PDB file of C-alpha atoms in Angstrom:
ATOM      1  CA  UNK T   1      12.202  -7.438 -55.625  1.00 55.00           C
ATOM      2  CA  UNK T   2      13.580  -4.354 -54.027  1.00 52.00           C
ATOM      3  CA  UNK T   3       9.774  -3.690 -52.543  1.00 49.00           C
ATOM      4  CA  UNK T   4       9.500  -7.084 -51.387  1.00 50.00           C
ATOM      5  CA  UNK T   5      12.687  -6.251 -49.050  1.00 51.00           C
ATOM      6  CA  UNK T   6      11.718  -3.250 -48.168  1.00 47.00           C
ATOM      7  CA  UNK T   7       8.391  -4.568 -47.087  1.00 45.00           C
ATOM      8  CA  UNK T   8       9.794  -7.675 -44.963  1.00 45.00           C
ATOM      9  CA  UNK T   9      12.171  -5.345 -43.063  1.00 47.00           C
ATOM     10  CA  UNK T  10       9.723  -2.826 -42.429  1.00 45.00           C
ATOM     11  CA  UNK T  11       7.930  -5.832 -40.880  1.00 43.00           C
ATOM     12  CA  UNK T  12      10.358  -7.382 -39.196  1.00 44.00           C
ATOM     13  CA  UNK T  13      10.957  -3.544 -37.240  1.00 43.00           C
ATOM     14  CA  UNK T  14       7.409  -3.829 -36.901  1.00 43.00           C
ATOM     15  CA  UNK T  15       7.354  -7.157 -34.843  1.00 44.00           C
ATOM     16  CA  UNK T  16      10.694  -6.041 -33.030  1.00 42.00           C
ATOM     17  CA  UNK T  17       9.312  -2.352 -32.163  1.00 42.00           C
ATOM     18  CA  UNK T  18       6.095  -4.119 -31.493  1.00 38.00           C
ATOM     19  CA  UNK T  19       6.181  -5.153 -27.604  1.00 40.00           C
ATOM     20  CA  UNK T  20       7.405  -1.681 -26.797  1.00 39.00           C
ATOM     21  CA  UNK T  21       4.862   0.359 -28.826  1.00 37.00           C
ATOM     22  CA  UNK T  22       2.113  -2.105 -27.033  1.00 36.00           C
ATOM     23  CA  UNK T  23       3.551  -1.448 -23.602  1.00 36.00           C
ATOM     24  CA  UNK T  24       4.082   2.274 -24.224  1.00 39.00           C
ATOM     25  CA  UNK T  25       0.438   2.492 -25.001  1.00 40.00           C
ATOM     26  CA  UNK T  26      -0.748   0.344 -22.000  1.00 44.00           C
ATOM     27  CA  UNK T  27       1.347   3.329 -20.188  1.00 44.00           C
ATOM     28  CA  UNK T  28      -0.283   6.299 -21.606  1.00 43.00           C
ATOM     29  CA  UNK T  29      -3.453   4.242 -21.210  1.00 43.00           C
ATOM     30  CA  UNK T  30      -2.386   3.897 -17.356  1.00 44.00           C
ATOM     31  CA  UNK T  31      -1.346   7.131 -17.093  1.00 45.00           C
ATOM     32  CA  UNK T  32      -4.539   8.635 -18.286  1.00 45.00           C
ATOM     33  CA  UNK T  33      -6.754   6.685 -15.796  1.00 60.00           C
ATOM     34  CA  UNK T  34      -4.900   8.091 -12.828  1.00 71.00           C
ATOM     35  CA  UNK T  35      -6.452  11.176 -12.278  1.00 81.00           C
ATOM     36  CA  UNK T  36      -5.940  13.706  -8.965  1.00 86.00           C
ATOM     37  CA  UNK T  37      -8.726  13.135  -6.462  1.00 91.00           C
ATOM     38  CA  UNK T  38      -9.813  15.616  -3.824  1.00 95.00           C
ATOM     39  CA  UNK T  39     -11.162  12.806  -1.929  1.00 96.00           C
ATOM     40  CA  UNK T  40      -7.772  10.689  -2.157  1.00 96.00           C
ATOM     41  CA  UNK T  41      -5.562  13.186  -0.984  1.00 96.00           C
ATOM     42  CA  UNK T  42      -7.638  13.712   1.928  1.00 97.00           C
ATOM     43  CA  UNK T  43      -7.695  10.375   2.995  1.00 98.00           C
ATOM     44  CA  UNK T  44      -3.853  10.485   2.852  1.00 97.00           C
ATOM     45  CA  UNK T  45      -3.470  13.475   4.638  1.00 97.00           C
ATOM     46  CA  UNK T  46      -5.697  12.092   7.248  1.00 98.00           C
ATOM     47  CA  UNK T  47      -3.604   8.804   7.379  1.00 98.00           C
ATOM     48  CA  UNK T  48      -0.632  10.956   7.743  1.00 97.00           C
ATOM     49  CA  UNK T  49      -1.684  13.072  10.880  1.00 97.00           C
ATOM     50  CA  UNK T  50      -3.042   9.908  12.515  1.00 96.00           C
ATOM     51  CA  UNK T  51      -1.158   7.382  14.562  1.00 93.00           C
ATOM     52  CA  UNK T  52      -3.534   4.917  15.634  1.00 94.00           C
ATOM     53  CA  UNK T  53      -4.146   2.588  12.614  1.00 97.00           C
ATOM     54  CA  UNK T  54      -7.576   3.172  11.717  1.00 97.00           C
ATOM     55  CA  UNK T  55      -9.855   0.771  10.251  1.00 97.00           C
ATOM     56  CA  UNK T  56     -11.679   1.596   6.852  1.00 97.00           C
ATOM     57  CA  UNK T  57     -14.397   2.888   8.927  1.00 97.00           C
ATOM     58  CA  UNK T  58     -12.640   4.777  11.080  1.00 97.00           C
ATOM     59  CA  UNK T  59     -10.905   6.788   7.923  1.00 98.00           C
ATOM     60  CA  UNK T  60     -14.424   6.536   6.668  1.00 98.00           C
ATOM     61  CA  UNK T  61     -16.205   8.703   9.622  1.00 97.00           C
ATOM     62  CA  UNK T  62     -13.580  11.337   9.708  1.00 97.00           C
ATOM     63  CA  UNK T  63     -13.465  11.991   6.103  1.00 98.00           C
ATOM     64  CA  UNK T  64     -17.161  12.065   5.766  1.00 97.00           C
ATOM     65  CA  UNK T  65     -16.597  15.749   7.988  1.00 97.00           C
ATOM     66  CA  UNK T  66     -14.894  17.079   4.753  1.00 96.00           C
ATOM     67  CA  UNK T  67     -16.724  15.147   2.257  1.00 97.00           C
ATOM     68  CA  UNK T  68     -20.502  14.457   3.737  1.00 96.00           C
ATOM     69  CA  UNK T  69     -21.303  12.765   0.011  1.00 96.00           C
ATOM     70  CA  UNK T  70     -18.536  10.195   0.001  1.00 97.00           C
ATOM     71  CA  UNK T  71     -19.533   6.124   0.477  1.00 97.00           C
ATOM     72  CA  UNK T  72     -17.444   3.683   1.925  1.00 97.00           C
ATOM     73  CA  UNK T  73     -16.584   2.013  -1.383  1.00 97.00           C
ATOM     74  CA  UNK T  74     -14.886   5.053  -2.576  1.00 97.00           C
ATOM     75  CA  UNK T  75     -12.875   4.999   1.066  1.00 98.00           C
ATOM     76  CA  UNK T  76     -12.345   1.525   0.285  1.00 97.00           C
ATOM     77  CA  UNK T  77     -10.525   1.920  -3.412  1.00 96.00           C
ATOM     78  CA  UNK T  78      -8.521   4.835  -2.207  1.00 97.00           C
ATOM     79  CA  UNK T  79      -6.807   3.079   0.590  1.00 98.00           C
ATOM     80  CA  UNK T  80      -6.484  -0.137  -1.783  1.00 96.00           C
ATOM     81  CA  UNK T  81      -5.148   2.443  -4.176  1.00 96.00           C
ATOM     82  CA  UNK T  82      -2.729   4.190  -1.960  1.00 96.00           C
ATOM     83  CA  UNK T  83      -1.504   0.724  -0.032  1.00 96.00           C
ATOM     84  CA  UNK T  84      -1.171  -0.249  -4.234  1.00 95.00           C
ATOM     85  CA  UNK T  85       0.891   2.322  -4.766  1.00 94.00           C
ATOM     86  CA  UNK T  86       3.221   2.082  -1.669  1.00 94.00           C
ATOM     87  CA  UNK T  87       1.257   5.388  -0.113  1.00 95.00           C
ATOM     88  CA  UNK T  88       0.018   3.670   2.949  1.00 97.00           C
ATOM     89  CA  UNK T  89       0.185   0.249   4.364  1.00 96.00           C
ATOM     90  CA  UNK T  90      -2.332  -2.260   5.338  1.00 96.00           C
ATOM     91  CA  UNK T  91      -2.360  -4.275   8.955  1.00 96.00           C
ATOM     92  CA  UNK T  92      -3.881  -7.503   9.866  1.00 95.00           C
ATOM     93  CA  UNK T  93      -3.082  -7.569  13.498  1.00 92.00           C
ATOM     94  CA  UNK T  94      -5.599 -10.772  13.700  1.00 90.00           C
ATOM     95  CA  UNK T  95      -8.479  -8.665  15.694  1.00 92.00           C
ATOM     96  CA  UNK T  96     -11.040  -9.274  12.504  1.00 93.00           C
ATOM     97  CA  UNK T  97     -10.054  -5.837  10.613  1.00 95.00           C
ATOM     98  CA  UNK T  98      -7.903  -4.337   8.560  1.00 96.00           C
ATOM     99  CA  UNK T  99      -5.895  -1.220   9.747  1.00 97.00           C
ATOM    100  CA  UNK T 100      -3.934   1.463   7.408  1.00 98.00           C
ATOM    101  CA  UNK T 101      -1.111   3.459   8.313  1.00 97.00           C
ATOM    102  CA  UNK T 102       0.111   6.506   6.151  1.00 97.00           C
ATOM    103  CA  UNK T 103       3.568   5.314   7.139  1.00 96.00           C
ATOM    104  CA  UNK T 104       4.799   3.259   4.482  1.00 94.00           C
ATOM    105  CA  UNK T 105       8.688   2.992   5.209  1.00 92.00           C
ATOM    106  CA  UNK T 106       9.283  -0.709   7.361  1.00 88.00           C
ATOM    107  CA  UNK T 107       8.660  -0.079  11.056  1.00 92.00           C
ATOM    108  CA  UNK T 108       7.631  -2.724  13.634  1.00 94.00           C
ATOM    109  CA  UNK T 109       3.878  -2.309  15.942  1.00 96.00           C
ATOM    110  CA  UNK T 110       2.586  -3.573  19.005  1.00 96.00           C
ATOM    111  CA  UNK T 111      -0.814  -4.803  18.799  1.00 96.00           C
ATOM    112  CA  UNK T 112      -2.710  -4.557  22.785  1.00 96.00           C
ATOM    113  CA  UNK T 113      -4.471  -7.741  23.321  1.00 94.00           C
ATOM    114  CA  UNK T 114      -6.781  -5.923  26.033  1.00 94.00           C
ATOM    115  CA  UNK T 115      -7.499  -2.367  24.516  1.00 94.00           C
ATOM    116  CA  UNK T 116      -7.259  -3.708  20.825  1.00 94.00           C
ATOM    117  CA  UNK T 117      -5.343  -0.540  20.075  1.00 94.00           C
ATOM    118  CA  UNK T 118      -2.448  -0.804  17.401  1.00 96.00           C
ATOM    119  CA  UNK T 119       0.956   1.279  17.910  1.00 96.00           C
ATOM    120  CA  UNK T 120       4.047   1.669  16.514  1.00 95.00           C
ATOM    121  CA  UNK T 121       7.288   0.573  18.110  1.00 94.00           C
ATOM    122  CA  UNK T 122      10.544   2.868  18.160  1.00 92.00           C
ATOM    123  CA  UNK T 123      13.475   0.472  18.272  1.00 92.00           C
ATOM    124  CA  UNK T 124      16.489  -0.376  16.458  1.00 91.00           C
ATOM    125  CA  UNK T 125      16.689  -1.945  13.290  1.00 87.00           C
ATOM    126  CA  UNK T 126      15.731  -5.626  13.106  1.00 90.00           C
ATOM    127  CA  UNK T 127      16.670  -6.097   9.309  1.00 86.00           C
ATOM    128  CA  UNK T 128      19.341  -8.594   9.634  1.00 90.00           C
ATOM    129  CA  UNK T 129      16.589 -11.264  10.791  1.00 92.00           C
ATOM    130  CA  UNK T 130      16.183 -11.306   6.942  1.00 93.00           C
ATOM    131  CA  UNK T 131      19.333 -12.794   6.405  1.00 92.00           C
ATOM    132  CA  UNK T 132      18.969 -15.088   9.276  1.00 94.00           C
ATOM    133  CA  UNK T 133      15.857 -16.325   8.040  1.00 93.00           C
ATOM    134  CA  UNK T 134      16.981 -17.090   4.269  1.00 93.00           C
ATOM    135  CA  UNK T 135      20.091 -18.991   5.891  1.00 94.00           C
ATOM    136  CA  UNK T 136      17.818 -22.259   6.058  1.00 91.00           C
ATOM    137  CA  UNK T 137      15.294 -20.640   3.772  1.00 95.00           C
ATOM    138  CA  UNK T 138      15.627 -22.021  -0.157  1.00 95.00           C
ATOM    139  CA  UNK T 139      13.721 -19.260  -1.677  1.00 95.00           C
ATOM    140  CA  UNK T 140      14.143 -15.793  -1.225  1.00 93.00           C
ATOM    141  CA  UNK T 141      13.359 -13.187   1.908  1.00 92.00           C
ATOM    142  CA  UNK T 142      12.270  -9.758   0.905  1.00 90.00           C
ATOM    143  CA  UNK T 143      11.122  -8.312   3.789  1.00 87.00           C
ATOM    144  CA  UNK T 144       9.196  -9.291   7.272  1.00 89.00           C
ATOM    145  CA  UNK T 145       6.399  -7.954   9.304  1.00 89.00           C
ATOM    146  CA  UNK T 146       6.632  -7.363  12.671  1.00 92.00           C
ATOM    147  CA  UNK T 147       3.319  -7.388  15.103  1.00 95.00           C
ATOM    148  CA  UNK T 148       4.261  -7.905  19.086  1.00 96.00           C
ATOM    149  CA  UNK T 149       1.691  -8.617  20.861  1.00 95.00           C
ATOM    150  CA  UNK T 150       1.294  -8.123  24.653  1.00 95.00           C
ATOM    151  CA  UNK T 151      -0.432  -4.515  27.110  1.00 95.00           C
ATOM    152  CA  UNK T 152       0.014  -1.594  26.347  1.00 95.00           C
ATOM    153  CA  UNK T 153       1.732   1.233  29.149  1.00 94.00           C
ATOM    154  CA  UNK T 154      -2.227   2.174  29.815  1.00 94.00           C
ATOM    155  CA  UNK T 155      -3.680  -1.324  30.297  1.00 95.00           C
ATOM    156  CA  UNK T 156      -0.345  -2.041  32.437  1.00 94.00           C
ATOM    157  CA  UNK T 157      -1.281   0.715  34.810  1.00 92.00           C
ATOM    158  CA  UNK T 158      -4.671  -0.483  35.089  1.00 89.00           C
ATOM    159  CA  UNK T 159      -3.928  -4.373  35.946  1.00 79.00           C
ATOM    160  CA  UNK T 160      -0.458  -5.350  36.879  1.00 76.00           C
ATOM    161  CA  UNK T 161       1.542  -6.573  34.055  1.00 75.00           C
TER     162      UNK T 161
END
């Protein structure tokens, strides 16, 4: 019958439309959890002004200035949630913590194996060791990290390098 057609092709839209009504509502859902937060924007602001790679506690002590009431978990899940959404980076330089820089765009550091302190590098592009690596590679290269290791100018002038 004429309903019966009607019917299946309204259900057969249905199941088409279906996957993109599902992940248009996962969006709005998304969207709607992601809310502005006082406390977030500080602790990017602060990883912005900062050059020396602080650790979660670090970022931690300085925002507890502006916000005496905030806990360490909450510093925790907004640096996981900026590094998440490419705000900030995180760096394992191998001293047994994780540092955070509020520089996300690819740039190369020098970790200090005597002061422990974590810097970045100014130096020309080293991209093309992508493509050098994925000559002999079979998968894929997206990127690279970059961690020299070595002393720093200050521990130099204290001890001969």
């Amino acid at each position: 019958s004429a309903a019966s057609d009607v019917y299946k092709r309204q259900l057969l839209l249905f199941i088409h439309l279906k996957p993109f009504v599902f992940y248009y509502y996962i969006g709005v859902i998304f969207m709607s959890t992601i809310r502005y937060s006082k406390q977030r924007e500080a602790i990017k602001d602060y990883l912005k002004s900062v050059t020396c790679h602080p650790t979660a506690d670090t970022v931690y002590l300085n925002i507890q200035k502006t916000f005496p009431n905030i806990s360490l978990g909450t510093v925790y899940r907004n640096l996981n949630f900026l590094v998440e959404h490419g705000e900030a980076i995180q760096i394992d330089c191998g001293d047994g913590f994780v540092h955070f820089d509020g520089n996300p765009i690819p740039h190369n550091h020098f970790f200090c194996r005597a002061c422990k302190s974590l810097l970045d590098i100014k130096m020309d592009s080293i991209e093309h060791i992508d493509i050098i690596a994925n000559a002999n590679f079979p998968g894929k290269i997206e990127g690279h990290t970059v961690i020299f290791h070595g002393l720093c100018e200050k521990c130099c002038q204290k001890a001969p390098c």
